[in-house]
PDB file of C-alpha atoms and ligand atoms in Angstrom:
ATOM      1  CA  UNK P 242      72.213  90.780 119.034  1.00  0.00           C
ATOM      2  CA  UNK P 243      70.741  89.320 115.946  1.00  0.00           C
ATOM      3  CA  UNK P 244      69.346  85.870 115.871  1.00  0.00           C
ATOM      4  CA  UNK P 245      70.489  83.460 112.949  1.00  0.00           C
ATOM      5  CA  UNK P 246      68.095  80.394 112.817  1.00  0.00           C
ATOM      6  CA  UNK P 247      69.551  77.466 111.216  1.00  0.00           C
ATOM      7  CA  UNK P 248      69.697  73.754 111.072  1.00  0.00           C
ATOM      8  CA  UNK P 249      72.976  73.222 111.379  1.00  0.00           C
ATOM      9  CA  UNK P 250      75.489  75.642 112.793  1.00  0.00           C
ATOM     10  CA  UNK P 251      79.552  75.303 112.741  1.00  0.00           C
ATOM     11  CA  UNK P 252      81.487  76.655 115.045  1.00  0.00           C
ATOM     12  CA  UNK P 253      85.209  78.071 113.670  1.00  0.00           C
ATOM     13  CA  UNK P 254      85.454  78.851 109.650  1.00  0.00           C
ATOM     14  CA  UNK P 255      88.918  77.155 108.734  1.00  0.00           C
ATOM     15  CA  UNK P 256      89.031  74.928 105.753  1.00  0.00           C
ATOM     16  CA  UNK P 257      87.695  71.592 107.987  1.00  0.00           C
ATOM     17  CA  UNK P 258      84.321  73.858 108.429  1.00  0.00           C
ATOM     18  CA  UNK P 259      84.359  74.764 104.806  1.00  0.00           C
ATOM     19  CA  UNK P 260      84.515  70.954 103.822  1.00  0.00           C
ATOM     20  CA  UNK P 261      82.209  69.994 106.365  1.00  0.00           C
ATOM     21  CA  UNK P 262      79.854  72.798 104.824  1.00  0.00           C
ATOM     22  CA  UNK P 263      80.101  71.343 101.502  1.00  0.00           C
ATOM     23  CA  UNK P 264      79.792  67.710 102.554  1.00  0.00           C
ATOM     24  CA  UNK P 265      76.943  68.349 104.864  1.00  0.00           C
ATOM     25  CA  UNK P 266      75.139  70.539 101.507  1.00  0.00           C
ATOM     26  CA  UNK P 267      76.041  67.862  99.743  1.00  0.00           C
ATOM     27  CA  UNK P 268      74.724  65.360 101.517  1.00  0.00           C
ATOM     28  CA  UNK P 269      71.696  66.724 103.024  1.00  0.00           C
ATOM     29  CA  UNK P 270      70.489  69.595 100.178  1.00  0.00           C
ATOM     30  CA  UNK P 271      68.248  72.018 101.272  1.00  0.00           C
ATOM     31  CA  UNK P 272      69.571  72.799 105.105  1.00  0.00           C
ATOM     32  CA  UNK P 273      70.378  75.677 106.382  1.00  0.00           C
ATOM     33  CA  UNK P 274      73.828  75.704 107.295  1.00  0.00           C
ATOM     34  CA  UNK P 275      75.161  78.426 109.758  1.00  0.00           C
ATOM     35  CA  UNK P 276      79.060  79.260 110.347  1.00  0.00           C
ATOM     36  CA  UNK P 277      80.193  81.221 112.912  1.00  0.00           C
ATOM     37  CA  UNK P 278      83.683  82.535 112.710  1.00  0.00           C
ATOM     38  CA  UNK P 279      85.228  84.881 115.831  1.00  0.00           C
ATOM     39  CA  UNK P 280      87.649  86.230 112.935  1.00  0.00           C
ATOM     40  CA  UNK P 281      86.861  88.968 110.163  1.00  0.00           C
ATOM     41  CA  UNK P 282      86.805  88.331 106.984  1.00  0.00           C
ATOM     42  CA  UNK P 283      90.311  89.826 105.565  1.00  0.00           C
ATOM     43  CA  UNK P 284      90.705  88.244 102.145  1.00  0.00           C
ATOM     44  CA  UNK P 285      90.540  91.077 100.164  1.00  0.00           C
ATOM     45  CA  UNK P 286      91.783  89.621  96.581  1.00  0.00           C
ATOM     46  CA  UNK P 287      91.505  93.180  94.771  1.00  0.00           C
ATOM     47  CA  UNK P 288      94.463  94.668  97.045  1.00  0.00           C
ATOM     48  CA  UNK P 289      95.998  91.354  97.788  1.00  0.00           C
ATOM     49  CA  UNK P 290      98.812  92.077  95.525  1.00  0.00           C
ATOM     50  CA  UNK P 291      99.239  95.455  97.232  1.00  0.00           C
ATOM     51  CA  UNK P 292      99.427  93.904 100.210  1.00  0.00           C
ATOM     52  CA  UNK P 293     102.648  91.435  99.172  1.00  0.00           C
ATOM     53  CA  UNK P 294     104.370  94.533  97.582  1.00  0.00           C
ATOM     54  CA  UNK P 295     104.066  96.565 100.739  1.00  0.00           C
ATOM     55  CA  UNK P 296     105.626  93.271 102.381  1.00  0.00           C
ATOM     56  CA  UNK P 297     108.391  93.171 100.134  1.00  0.00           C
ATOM     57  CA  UNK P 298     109.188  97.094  99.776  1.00  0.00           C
ATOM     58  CA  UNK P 299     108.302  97.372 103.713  1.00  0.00           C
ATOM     59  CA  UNK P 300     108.721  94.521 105.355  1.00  0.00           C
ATOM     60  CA  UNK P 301     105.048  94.747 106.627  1.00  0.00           C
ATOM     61  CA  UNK P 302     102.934  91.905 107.513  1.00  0.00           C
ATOM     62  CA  UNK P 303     101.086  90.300 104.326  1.00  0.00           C
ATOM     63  CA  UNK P 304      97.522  89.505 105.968  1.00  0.00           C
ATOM     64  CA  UNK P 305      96.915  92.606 108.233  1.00  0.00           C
ATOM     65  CA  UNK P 306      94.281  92.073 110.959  1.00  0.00           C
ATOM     66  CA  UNK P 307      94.274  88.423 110.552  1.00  0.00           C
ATOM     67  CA  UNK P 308      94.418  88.108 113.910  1.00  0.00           C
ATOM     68  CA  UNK P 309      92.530  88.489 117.367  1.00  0.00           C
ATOM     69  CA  UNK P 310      93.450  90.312 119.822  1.00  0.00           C
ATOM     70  CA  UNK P 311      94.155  88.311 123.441  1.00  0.00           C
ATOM     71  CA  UNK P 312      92.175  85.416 121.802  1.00  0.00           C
ATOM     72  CA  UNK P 313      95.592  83.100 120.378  1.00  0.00           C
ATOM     73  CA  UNK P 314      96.517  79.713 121.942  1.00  0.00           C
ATOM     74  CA  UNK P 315      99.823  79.606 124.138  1.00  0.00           C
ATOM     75  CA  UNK P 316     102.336  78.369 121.849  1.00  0.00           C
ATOM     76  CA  UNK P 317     100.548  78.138 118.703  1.00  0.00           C
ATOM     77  CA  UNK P 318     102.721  79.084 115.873  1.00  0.00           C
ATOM     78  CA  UNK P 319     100.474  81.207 113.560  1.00  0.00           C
ATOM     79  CA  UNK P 320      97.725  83.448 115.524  1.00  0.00           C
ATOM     80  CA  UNK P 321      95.598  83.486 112.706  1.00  0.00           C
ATOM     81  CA  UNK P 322      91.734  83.614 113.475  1.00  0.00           C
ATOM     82  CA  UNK P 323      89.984  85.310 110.238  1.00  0.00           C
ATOM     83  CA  UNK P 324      87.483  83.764 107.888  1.00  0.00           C
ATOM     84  CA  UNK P 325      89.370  80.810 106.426  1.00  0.00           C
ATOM     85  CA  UNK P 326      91.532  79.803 109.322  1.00  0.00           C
ATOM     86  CA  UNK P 327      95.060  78.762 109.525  1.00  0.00           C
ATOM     87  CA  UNK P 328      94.177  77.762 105.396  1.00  0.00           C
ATOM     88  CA  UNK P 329      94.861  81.425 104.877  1.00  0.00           C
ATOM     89  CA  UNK P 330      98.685  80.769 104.734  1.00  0.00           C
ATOM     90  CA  UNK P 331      99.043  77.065 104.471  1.00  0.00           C
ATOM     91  CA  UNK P 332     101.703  75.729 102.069  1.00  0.00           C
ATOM     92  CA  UNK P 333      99.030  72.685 100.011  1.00  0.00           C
ATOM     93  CA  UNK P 334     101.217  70.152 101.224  1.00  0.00           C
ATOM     94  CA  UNK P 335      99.000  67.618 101.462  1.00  0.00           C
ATOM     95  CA  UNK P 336     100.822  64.542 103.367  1.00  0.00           C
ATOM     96  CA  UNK P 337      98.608  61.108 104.196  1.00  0.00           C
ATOM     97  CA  UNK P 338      99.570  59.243 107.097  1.00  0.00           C
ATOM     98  CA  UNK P 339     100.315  55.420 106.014  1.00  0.00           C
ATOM     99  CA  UNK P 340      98.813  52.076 107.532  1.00  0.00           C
ATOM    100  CA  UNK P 341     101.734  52.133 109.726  1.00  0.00           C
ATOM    101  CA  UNK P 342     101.130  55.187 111.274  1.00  0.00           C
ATOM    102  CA  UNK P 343      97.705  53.508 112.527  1.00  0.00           C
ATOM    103  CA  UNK P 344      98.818  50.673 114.043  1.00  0.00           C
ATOM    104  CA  UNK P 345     102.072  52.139 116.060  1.00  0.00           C
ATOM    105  CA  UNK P 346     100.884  50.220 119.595  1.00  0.00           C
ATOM    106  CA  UNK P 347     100.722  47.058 118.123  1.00  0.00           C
ATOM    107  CA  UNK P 348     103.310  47.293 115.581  1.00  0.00           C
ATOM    108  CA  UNK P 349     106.222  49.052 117.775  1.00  0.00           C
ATOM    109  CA  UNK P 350     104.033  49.386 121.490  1.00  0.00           C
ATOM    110  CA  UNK P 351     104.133  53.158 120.574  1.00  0.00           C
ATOM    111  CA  UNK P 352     101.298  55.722 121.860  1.00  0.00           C
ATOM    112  CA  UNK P 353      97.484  54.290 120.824  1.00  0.00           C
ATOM    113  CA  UNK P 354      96.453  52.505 117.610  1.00  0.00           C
ATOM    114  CA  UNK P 355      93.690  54.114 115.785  1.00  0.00           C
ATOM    115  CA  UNK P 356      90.166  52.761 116.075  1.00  0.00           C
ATOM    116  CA  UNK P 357      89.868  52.772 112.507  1.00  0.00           C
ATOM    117  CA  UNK P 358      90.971  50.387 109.885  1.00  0.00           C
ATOM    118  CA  UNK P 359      93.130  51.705 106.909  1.00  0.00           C
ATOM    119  CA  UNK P 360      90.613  50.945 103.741  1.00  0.00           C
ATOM    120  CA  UNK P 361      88.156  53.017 105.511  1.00  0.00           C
ATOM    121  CA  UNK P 362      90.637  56.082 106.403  1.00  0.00           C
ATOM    122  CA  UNK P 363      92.104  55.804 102.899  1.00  0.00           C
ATOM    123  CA  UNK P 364      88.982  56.369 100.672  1.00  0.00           C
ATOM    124  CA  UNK P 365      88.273  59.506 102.728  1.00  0.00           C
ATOM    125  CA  UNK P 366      91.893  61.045 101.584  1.00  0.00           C
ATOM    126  CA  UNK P 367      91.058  59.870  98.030  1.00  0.00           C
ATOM    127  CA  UNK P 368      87.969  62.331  98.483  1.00  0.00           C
ATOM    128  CA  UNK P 369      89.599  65.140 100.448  1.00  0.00           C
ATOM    129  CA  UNK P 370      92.113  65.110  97.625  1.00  0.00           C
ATOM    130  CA  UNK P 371      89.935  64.888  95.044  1.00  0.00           C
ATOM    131  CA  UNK P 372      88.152  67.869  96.560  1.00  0.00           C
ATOM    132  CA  UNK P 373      91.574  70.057  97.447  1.00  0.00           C
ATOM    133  CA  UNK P 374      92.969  68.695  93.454  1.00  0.00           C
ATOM    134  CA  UNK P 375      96.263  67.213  95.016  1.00  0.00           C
ATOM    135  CA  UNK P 376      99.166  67.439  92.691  1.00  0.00           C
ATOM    136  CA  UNK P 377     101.714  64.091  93.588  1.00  0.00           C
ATOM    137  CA  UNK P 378     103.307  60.568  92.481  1.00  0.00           C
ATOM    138  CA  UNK P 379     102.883  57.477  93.698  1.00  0.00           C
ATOM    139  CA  UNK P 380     105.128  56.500  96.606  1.00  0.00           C
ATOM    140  CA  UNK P 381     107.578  54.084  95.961  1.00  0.00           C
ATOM    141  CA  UNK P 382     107.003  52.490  99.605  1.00  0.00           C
ATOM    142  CA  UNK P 383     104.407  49.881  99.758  1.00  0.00           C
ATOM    143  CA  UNK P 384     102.918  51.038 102.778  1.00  0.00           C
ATOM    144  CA  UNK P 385     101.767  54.301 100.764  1.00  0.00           C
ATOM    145  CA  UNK P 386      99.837  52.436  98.752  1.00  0.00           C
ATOM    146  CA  UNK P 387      96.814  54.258  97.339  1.00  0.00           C
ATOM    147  CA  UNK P 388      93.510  52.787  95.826  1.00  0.00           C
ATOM    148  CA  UNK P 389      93.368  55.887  93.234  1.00  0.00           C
ATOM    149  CA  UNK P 390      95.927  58.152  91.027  1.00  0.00           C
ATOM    150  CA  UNK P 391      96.170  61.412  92.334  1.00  0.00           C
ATOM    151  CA  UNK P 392      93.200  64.147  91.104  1.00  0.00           C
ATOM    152  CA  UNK P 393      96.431  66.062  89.471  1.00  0.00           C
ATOM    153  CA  UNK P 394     100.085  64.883  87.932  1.00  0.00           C
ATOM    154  CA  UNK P 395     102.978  65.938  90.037  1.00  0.00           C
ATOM    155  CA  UNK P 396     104.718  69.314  90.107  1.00  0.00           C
ATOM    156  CA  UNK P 397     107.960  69.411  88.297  1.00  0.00           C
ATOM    157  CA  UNK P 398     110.638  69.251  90.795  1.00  0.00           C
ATOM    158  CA  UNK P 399     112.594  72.711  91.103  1.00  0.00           C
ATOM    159  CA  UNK P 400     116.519  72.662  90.101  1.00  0.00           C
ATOM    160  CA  UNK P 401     117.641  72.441  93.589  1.00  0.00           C
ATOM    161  CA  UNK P 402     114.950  69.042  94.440  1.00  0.00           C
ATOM    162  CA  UNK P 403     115.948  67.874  90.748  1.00  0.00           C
ATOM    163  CA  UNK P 404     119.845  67.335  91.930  1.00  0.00           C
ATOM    164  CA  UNK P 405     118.622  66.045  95.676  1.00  0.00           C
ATOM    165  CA  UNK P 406     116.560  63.306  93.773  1.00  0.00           C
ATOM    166  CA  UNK P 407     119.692  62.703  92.023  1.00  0.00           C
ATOM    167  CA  UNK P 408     122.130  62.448  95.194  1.00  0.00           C
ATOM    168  CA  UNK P 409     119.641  60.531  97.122  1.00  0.00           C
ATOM    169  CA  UNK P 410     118.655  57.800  94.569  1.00  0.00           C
ATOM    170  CA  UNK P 411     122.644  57.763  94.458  1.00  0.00           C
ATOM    171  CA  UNK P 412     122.092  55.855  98.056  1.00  0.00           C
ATOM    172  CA  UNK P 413     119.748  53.893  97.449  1.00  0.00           C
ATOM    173  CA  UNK P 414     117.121  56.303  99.284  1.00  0.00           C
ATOM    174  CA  UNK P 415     113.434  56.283  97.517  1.00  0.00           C
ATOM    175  CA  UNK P 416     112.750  59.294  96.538  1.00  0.00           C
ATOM    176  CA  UNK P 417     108.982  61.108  95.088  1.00  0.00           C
ATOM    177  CA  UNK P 418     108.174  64.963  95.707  1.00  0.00           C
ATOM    178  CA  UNK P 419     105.665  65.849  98.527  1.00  0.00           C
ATOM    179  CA  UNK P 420     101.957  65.881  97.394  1.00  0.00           C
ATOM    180  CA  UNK P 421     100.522  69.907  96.819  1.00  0.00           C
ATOM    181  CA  UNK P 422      96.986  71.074  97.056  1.00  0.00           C
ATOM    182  CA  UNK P 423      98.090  73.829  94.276  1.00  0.00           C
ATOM    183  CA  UNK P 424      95.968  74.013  90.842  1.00  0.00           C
ATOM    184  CA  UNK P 425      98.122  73.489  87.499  1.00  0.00           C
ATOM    185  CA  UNK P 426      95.205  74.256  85.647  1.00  0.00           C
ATOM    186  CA  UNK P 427      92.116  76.514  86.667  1.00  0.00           C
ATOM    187  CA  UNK P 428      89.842  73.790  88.881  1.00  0.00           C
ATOM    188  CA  UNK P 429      86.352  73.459  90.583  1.00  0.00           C
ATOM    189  CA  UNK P 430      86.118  77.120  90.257  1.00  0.00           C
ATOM    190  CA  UNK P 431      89.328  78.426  91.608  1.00  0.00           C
ATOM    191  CA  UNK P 432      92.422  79.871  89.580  1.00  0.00           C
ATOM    192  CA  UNK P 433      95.297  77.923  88.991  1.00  0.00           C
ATOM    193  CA  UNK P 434      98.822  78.985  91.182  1.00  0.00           C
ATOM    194  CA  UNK P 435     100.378  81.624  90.597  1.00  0.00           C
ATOM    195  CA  UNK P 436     103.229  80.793  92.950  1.00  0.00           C
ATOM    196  CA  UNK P 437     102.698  84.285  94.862  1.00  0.00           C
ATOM    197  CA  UNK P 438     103.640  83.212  98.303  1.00  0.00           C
ATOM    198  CA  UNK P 439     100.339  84.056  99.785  1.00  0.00           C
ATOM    199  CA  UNK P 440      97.323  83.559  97.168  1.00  0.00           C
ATOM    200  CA  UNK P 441      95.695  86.275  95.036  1.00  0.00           C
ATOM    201  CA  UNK P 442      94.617  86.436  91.505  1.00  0.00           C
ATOM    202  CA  UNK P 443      95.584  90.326  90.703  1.00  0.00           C
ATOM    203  CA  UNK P 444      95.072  90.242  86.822  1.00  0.00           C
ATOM    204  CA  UNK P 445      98.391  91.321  86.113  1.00  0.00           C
ATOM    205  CA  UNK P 446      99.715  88.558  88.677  1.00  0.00           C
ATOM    206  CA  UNK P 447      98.149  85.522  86.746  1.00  0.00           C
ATOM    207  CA  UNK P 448     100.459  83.413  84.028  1.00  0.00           C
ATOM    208  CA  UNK P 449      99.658  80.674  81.603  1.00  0.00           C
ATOM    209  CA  UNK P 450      99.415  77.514  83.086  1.00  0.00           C
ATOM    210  CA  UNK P 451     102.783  76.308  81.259  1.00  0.00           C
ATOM    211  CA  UNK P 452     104.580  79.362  82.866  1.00  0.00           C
ATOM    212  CA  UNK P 453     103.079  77.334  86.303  1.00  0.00           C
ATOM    213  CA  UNK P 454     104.449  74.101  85.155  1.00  0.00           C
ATOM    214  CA  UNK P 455     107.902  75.286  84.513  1.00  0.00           C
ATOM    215  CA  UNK P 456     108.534  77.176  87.793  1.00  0.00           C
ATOM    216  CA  UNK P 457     106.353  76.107  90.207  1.00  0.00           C
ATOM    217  CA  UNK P 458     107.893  74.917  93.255  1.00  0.00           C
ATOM    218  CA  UNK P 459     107.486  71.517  94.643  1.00  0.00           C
ATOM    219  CA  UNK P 460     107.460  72.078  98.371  1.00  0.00           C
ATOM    220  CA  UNK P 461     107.485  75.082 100.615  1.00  0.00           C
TER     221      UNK P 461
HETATM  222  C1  FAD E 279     102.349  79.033 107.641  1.00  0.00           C
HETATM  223  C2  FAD E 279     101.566  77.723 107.668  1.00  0.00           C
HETATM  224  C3  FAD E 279     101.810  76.751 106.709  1.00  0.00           C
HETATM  225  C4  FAD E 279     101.097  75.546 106.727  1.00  0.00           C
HETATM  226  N1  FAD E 279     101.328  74.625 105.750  1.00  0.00           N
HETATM  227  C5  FAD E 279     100.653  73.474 105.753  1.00  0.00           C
HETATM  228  C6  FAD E 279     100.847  72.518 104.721  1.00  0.00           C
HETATM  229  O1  FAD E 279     101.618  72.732 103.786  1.00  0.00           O
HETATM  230  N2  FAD E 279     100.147  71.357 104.774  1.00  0.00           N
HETATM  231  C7  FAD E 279      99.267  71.092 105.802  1.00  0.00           C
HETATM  232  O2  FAD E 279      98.658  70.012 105.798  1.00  0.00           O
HETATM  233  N3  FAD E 279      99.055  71.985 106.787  1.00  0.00           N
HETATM  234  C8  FAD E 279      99.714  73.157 106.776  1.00  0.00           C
HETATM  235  N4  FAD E 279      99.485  74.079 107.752  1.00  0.00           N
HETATM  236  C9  FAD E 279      98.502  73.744 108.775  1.00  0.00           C
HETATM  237  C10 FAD E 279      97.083  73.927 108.230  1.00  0.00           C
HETATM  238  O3  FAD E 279      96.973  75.184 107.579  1.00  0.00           O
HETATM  239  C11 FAD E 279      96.071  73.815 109.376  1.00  0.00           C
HETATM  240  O4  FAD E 279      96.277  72.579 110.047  1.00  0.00           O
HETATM  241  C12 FAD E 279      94.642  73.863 108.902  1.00  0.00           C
HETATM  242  O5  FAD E 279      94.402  74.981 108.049  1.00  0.00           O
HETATM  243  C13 FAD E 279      93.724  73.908 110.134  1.00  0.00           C
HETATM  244  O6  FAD E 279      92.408  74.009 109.688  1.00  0.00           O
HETATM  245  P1  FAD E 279      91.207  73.916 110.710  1.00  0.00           P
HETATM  246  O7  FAD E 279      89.959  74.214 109.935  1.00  0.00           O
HETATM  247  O8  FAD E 279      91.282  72.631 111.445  1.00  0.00           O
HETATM  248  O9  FAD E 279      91.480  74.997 111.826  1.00  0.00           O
HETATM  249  P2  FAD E 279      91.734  76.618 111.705  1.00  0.00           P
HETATM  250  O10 FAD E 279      92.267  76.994 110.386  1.00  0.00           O
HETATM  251  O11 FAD E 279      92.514  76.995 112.933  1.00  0.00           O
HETATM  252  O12 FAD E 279      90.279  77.193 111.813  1.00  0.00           O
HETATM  253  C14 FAD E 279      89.614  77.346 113.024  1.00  0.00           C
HETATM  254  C15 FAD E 279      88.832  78.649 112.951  1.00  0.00           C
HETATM  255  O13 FAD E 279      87.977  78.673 114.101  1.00  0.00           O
HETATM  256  C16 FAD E 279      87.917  79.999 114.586  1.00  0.00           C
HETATM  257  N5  FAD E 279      87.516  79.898 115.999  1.00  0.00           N
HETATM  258  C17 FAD E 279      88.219  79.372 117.017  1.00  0.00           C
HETATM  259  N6  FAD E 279      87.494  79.428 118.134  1.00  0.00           N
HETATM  260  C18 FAD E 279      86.282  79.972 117.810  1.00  0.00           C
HETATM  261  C19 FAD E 279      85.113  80.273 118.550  1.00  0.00           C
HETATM  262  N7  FAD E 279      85.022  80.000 119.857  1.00  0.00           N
HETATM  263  N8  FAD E 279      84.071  80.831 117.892  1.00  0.00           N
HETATM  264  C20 FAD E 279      84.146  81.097 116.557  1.00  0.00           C
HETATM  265  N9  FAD E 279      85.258  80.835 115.808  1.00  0.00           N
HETATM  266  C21 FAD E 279      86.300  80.280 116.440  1.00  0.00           C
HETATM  267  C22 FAD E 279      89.333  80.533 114.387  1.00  0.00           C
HETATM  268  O14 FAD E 279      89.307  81.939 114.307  1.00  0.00           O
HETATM  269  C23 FAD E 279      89.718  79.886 113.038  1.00  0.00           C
HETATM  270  O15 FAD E 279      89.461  80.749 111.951  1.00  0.00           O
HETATM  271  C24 FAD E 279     100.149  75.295 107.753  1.00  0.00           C
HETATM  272  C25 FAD E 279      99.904  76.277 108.733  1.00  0.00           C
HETATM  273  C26 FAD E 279     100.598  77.482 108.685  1.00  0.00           C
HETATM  274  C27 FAD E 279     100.297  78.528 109.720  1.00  0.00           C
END
């Protein structure tokens, strides 16, 4: 068995190892930072397009082999273990809890409140967004209230949101589309979407960012 020496070694390679990676690099330049991941690695970008046609003409599974064999949680409602984790097929939605949500014992005598106080939570979203370029709108409930804009402006709403917005406001409901992790514009090094389902950057796949802005959808 080969020996890896390191000084600091992660255990799992889903996206919270890949921040903590960064962060830890970032922080602390110079280490030697080890990840171990029980998955292979399966994102193979040059056939990725391949793979969606096959999925489409065939009905075959997109991600082939993204799995481990005997190795899933009971329950669990993707079995993906591969290089990248469950990130692999997430949607970007990239929901905060509010203050509220932190203080549900004291406010409604609901489960636990948090041991942490909601200025110090919140500038750690303002990074991980920053960092994941989440596309949103300010929240017209107080209780969302945010110390910075979002990194990105909002993805236009898709026809069918567009008239739900309008019913809903009808009512008096407050209404603002959900927050995406999804790149308008090329950023930090990765592509912009290309609103493919499952991600891949096959030249012939990739459109002008104002192709992106008109269709994109808002949620998944
Ligand atoms: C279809 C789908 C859509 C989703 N959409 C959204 C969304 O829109 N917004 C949102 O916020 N969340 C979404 N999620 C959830 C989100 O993707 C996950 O919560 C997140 O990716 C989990 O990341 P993680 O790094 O914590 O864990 P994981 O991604 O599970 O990574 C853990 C990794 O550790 C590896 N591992 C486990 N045990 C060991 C071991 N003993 N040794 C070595 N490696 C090990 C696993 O193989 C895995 O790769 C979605 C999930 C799915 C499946």
């Amino acid at each position: 068995m080969p020996v890896h020496e390191c000084d600091v070694c992660i255990i799992g390679g889903g996206i919270c190892s890949a921040m903590l990676a960064r962060k830890v690099s970032e922080l602390k330049p110079g280490l030697s930072i080890a990840v171990v991941e029980a998955g292979r690695s399966i994102f193979d970008v040059a056939n990725r397009a391949r793979y969606r046609q096959r999925t489409l003409d065939y009905g075959e599974h997109p991600w082939p082999d993204d799995f481990v064999e005997d190795q899933q949680g009971t329950g669990t409602i993707s079995m993906t273990m591969a290089v990248g984790g469950l990130a692999l097929h997430w949607g970007g939605a990239c929901n905060r809890f509010s203050e509220e949500d932190l203080r549900l014992k004291s406010s409604y005598g609901l489960a636990v409140d948090w041991p942490l106080e909601w200025p110090e939570l919140e500038r750690y979203y303002c990074e991980a967004e920053r960092r994941l370029n989440v596309s949103g709108e300010p929240s017209p409930y107080p209780g969302d209230r945010r110390s910075e804009p979002y990194p990105q402006p909002p993805i236009p709403l898709s026809y069918n949101l567009q008239v739900l917005k309008e019913w809903a406001e009808q009512s008096g409901l407050k209404f603002n589309g959900l927050p995406m992790a999804r790149n308008l514009t090329p950023h930090d090094g990765r592509g912009s979407c290309c609103v493919f389902d499952t991600c891949g950057d096959a030249e012939k796949y990739v459109r002008p960012a104002r192709d992106i802005r008109r269709t994109t959808r808002s949620g998944n």
